[in-house]
Short mmCIF file of C-alpha atoms and ligand atoms in Angstrom, two decimals:
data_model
loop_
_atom_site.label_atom_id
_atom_site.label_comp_id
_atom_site.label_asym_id
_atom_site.label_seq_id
_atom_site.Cartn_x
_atom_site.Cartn_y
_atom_site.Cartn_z
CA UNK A 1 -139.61 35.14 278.57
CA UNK A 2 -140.66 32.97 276.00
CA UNK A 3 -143.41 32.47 273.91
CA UNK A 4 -146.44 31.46 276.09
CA UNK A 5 -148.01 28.78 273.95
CA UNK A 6 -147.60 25.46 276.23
CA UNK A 7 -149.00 21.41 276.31
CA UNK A 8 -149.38 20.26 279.65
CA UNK A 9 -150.08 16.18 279.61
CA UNK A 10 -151.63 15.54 282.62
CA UNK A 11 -150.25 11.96 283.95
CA UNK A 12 -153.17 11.13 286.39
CA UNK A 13 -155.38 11.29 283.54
CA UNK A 14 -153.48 8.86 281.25
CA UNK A 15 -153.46 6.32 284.34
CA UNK A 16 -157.33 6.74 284.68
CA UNK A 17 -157.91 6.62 281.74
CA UNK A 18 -155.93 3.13 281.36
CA UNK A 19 -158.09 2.03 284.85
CA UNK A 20 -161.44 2.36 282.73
CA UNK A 21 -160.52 0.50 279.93
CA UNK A 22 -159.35 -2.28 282.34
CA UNK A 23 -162.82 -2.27 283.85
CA UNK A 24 -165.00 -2.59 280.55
CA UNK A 25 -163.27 -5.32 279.57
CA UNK A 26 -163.00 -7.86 282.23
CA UNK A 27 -160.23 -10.78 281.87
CA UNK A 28 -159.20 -9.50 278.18
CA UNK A 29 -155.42 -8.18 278.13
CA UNK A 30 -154.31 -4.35 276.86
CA UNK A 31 -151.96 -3.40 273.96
CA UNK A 32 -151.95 0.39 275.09
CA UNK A 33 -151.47 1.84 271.34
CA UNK A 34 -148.74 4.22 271.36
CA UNK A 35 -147.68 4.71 267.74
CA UNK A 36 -147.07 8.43 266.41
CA UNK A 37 -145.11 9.35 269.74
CA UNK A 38 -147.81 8.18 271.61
CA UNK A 39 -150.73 10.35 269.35
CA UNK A 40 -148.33 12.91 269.65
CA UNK A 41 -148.20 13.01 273.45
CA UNK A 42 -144.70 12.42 273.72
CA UNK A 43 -143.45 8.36 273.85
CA UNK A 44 -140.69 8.78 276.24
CA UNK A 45 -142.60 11.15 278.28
CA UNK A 46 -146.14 9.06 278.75
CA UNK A 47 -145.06 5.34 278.37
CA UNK A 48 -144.57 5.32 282.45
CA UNK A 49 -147.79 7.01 283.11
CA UNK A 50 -149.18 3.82 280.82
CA UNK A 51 -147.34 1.41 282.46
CA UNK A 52 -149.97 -0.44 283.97
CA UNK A 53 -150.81 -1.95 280.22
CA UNK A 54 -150.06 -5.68 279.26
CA UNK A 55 -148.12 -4.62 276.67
CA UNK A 56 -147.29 -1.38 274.42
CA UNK A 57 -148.75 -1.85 270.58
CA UNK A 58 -146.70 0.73 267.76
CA UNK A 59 -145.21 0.80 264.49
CA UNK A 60 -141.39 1.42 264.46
CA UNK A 61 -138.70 -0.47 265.43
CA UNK A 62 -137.60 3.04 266.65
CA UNK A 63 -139.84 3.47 268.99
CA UNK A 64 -140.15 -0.02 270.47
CA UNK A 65 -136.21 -0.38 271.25
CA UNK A 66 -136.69 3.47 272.59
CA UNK A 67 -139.38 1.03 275.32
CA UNK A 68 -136.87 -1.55 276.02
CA UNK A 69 -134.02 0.70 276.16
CA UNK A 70 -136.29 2.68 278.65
CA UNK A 71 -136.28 -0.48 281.00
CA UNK A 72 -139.76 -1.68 279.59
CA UNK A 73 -139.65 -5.59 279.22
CA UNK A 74 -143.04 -6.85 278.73
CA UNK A 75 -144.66 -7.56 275.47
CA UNK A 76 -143.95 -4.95 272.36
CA UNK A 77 -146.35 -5.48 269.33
CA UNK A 78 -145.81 -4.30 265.62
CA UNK A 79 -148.78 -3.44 264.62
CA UNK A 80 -147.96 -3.29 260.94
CA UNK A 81 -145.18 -6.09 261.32
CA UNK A 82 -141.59 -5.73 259.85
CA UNK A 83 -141.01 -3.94 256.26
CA UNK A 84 -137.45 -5.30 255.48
CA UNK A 85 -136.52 -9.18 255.58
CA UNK A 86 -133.03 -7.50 257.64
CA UNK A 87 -135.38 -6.84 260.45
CA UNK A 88 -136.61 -9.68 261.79
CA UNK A 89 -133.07 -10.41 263.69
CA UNK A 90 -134.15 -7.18 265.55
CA UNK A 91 -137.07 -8.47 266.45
CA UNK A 92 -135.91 -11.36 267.85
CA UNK A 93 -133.47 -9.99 270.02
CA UNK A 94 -135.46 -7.56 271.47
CA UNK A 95 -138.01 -10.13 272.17
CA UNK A 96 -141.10 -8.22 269.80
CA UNK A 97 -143.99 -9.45 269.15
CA UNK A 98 -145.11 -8.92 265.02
CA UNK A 99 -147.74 -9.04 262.91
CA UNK A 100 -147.90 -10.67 259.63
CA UNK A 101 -149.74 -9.39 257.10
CA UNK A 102 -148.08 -10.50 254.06
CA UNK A 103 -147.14 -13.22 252.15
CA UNK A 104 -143.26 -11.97 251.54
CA UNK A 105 -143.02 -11.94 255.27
CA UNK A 106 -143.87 -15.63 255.85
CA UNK A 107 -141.33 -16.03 253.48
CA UNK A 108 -138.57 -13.94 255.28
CA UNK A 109 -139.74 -15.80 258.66
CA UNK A 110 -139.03 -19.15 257.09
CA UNK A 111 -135.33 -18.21 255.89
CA UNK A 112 -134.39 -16.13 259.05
CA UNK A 113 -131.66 -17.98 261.65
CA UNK A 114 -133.08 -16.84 264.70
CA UNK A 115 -131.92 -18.20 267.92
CA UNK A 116 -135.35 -17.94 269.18
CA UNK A 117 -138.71 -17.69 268.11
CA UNK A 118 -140.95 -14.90 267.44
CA UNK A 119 -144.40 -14.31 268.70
CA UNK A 120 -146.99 -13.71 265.99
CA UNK A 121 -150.07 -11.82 264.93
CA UNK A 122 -151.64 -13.33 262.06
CA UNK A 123 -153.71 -10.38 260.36
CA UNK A 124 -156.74 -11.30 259.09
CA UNK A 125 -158.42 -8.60 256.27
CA UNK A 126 -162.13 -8.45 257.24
CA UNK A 127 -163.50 -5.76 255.51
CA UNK A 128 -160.93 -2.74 255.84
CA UNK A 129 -158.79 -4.05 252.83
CA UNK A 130 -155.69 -2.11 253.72
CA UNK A 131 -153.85 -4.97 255.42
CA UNK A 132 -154.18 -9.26 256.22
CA UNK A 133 -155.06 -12.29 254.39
CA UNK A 134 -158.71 -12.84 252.86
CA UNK A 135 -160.84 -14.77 255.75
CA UNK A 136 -161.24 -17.91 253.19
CA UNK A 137 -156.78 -18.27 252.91
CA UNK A 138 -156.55 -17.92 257.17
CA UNK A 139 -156.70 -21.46 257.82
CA UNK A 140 -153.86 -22.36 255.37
CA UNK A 141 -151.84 -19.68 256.54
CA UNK A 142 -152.16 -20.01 259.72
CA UNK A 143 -150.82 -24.05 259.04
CA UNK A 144 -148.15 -22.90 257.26
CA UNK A 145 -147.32 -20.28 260.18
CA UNK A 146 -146.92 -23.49 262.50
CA UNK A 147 -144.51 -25.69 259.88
CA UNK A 148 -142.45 -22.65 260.48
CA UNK A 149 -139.66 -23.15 263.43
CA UNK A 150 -139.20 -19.32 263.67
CA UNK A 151 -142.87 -19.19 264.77
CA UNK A 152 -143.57 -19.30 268.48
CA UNK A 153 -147.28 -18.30 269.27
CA UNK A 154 -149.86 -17.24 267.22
CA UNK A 155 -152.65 -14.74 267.86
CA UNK A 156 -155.44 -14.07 265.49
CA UNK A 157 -156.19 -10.60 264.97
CA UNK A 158 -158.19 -7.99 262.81
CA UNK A 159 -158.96 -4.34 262.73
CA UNK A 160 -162.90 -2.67 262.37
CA UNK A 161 -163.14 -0.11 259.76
CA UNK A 162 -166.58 1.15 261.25
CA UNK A 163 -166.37 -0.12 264.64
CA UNK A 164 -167.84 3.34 265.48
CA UNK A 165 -171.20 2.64 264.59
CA UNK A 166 -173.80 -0.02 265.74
CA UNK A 167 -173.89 -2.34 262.91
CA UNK A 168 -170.44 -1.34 262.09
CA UNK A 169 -168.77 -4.78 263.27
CA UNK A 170 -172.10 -7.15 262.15
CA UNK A 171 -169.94 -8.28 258.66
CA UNK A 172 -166.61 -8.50 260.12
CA UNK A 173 -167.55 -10.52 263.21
CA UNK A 174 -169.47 -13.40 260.71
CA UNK A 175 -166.41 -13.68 258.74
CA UNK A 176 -164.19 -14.37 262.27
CA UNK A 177 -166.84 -16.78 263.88
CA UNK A 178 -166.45 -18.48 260.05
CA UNK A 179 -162.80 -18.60 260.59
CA UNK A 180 -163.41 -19.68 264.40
CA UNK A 181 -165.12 -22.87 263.46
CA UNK A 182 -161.69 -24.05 262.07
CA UNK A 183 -159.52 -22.41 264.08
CA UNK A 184 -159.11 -22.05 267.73
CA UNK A 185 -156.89 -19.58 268.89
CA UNK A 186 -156.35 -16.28 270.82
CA UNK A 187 -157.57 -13.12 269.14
CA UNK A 188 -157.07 -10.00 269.21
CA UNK A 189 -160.15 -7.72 266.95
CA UNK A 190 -160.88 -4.34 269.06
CA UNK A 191 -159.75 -0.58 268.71
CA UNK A 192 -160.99 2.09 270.76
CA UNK A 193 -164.17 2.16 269.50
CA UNK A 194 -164.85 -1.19 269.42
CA UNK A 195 -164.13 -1.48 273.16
CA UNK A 196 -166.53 1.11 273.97
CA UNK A 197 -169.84 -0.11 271.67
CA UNK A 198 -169.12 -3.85 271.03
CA UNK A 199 -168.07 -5.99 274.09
CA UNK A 200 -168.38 -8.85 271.87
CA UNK A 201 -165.28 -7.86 270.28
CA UNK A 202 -163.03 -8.01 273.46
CA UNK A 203 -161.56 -11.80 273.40
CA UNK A 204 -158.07 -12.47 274.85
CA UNK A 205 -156.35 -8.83 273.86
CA UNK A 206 -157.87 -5.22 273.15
CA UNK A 207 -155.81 -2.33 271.85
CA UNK A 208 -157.10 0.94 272.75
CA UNK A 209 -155.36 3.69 271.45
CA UNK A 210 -157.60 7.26 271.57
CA UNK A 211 -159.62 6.62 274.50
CA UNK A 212 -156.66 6.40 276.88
CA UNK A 213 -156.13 9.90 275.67
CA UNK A 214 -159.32 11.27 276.63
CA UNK A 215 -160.61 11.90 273.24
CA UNK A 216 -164.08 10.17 271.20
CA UNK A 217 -163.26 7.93 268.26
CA UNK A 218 -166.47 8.98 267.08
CA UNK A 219 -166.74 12.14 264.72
CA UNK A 220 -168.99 14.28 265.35
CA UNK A 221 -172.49 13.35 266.92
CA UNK A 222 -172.95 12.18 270.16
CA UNK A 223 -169.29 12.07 272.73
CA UNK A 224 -170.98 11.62 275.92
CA UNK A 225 -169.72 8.36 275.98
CA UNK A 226 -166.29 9.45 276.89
CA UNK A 227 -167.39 11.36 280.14
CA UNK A 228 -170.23 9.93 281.05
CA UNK A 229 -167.58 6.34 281.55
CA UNK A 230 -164.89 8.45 283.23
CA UNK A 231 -162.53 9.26 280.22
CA UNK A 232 -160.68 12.42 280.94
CA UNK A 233 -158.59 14.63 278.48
CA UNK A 234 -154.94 13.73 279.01
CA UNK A 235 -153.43 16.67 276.56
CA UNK A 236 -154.36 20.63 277.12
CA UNK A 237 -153.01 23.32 274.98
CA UNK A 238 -153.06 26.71 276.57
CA UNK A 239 -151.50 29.62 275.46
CA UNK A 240 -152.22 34.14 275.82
CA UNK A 241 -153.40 36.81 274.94
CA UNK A 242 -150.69 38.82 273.68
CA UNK A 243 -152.65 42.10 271.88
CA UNK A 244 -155.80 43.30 272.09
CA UNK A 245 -157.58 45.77 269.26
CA UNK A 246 -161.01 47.27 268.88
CA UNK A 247 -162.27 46.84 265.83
CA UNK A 248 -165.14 48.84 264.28
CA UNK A 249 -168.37 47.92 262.24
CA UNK A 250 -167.22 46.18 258.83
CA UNK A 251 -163.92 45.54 259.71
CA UNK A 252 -161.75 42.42 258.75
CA UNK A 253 -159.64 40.33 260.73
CA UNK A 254 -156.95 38.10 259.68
CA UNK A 255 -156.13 37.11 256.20
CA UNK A 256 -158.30 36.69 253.61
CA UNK A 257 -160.83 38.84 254.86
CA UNK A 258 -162.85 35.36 256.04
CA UNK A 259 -164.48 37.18 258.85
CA UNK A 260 -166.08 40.91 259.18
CA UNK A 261 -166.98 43.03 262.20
CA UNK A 262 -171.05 43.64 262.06
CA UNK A 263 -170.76 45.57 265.33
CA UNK A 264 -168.15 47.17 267.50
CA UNK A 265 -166.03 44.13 268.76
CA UNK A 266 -163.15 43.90 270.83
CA UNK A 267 -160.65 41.29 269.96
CA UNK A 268 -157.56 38.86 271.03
CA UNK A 269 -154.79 37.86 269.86
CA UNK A 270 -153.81 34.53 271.13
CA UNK A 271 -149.98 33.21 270.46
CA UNK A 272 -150.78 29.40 268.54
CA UNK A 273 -151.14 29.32 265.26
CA UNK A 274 -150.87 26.25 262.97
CA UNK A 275 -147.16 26.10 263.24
CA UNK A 276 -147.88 24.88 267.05
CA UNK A 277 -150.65 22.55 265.39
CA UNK A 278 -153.71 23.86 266.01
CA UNK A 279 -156.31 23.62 262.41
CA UNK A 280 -156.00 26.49 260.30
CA UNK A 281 -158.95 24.68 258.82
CA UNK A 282 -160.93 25.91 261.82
CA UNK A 283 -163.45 28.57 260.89
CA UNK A 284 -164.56 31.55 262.86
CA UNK A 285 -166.70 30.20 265.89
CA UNK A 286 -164.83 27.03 266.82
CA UNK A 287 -164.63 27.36 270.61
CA UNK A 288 -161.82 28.69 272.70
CA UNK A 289 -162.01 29.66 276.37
CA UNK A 290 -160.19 33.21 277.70
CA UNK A 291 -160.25 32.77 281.20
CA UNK A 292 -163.64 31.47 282.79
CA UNK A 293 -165.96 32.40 279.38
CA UNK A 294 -166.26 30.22 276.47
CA UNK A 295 -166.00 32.02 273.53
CA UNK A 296 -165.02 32.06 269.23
CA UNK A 297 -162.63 32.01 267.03
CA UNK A 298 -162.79 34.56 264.67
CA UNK A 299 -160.87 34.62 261.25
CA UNK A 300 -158.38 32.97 259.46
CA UNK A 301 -155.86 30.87 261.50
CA UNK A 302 -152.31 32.49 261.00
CA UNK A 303 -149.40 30.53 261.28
CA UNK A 304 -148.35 31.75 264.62
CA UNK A 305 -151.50 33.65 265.70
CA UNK A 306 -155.47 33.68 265.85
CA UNK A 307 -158.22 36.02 266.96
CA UNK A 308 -160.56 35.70 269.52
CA UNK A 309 -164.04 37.31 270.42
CA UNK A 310 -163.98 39.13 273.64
CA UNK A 311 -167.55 40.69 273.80
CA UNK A 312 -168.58 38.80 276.62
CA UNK A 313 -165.08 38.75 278.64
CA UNK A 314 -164.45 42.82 279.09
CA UNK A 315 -161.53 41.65 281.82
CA UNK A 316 -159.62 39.78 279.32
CA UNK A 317 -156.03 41.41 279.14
CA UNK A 318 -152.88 41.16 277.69
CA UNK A 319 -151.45 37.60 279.33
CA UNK A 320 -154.89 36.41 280.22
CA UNK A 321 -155.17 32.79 279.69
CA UNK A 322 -156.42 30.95 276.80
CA UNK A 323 -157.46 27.48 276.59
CA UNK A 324 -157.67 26.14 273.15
CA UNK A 325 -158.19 22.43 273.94
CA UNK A 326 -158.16 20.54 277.08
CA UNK A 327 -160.85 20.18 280.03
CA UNK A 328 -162.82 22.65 279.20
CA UNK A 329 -162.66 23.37 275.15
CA UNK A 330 -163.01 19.56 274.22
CA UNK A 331 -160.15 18.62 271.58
CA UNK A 332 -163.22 16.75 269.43
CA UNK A 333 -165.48 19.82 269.00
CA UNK A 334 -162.18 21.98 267.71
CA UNK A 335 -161.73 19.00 265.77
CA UNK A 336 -165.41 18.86 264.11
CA UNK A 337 -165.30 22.20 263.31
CA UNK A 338 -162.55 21.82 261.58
CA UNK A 339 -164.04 18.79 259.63
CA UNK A 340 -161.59 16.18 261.07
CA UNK A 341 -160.63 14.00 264.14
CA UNK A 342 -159.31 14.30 267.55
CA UNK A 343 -156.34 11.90 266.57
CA UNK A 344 -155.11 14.45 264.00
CA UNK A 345 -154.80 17.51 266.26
CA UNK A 346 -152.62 15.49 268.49
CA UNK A 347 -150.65 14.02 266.51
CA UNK A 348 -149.90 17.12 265.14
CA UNK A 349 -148.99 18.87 268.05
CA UNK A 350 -145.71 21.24 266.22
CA UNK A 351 -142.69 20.08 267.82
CA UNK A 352 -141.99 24.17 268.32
CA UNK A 353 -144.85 23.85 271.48
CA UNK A 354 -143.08 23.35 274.76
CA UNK A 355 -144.13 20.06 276.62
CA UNK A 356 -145.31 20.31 280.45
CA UNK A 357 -145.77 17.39 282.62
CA UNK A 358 -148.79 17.48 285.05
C1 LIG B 1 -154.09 2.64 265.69
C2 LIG B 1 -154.56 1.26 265.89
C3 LIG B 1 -155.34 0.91 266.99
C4 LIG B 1 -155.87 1.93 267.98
O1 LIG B 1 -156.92 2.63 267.39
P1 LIG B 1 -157.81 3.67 268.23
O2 LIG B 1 -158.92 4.01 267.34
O3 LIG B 1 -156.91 4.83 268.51
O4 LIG B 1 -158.19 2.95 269.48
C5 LIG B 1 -155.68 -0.41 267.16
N1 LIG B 1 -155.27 -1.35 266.28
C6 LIG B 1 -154.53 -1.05 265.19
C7 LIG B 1 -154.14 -2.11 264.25
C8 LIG B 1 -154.15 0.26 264.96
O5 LIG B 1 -153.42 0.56 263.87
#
């Protein structure tokens, strides 16, 4: 037998999730976001499940010809467009779509022989300042993207830094309705979060990425959102008990002595660890569920091992189950007790942690 740490990805929940985001946005078109293996869900595993998308948005040139190798032959976008002037013949032959965030890439387009054109995103820097031309430089671009005979169509599109909170798109969306009074043109402006808190952001493409795997783009504070519209949790990470010890008043668990015994306690030990991903960041108390309780972490995160509490589970045994994220143990509450996001536990799901489809 081996090791009983194992990721189910449950397939139903992906395609739900995918139904919801179709419904809160009307007419506007989906980019499901797949980049990092699909948030660490597995690219070649999900991309069916996710098939129901307008198009598949990522970063590598890896990964896309992976989707059209795969049989998938509608639209592939770049998100972060090509990083060698040698691409761009790949691109056109497998028929991607690109962004273009840079001047040296308007400059490759120009000198490529292509035998056909490429579709393009024009990034537009409205506030994040990590990629896209300043708002006032769009309109010549965007000219000089049309003398171009390598350039087929041309999308507008931009990326919210704070789309998470309620104000959080009020500066970027001036600075596109500025641009819009010179321009007309398709857009494409919202991530997850802006889906979910600013319809006004929808336009002609969205391009959800966390939501369609169950989990909040919000940190911390309120996640209703997510089940109160129907989002479900598409990744679970289960694992076992695999010893049990009875500890005694004062005693320490784990290295580093982080946690100490201030009664009798009897105690798991679960196989995961953060060689299989999970946070050793998480302190004692971050929730974990051992078969129909939820209860705590206790200690220091090993590499291959943690501790639970099993006061109020007496029937937990060697090979009980343990849930550490998943329908019940939400991956965002490990995640804020461990001081960081949903996205990073997935994508950081150790490639040592057997995959199950569900
Ligand atoms: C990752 C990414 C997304 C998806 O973001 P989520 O918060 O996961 O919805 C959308 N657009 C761009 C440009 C991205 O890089």
């Amino acid at each position: 037998m081996s090791r009983p740490i194992v990721a189910t990805i449950n397939q139903q929940a992906l395609k739900n999730n995918l139904s919801i985001v179709r419904q809160m946005i009307s007419s506007a078109r989906i980019w499901a976001v797949v980049k990092a293996n699909a948030y660490g869900h597995g690219i070649k595993r999900i991309w069916k499940s996710l098939c129901q998308a307008d198009g598949f948005a990522l970063l590598s040139i890896h990964e896309a010809l992976l989707l059209r190798d795969s049989g998938w032959q509608k639209p592939i976008l770049l998100l972060e467009g090509f990083f060698h002037p040698n691409d761009i013949t790949i691109l056109a032959q497998y028929n991607l779509t690109t962004v273009v965030h840079s001047q040296w890439q308007i400059q490759a387009l120009a000198k490529a022989k292509l035998l056909a054109p490429l579709d393009i995103y024009l990034k537009m820097n409205c506030g994040m300042n990590r990629l896209g031309f300043q708002p006032d430089d769009i309109h010549s671009v965007w000219q000089q993207l049309k003398e171009i005979k390598n350039v087929g169509t041309l999308t507008l599109m931009a990326h919210f830094a704070n789309a998470e909170y309620t104000t959080g798109v009020t500066k970027p969306m001036q600075k596109i309705y500025q641009v819009l009074r010179k321009l007309n043109c398709q857009m494409s402006l919202a991530n997850s979060a802006a889906i979910l808190w600013h319809p006004q952001t929808h336009c002609n493409w969205v391009r959800p990425g966390i939501i369609l795997y169950g989990s909040c783009p919000k940190r911390d504070g309120n996640q209703s959102i997510m089940s109160n519209n129907g989002f479900e949790p598409v990744m679970t990470l289960n694992s076992e008990i695999i010893a049990i010890q009875e500890i005694a008043f004062g005693s320490t668990v784990g290295y580093n002595n982080s946690y100490r015994a201030n009664c009798k306690q009897r105690i798991g030990i679960v196989a995961c660890g953060y060689a299989d991903g999970y946070p050793r960041h998480a302190p004692s108390g971050t929730p974990v569920k051992i078969l129909e309780h939820i209860t705590k972490t206790i200690g220091t995160v090993s590499m291959d091992m943690m501790a639970i509490d099993l006061t109020m589970c007496p029937q937990a045994y060697i090979g009980s189950k343990v849930e550490l994220w998943g329908k019940n143990v939400k991956i965002d509450d490990v995640a804020s007790a461990s001081q960081t996001v949903g996205y990073e536990l997935m994508c950081a799901l150790s490639p040592r942690v057997p995959v199950q489809l569900k």
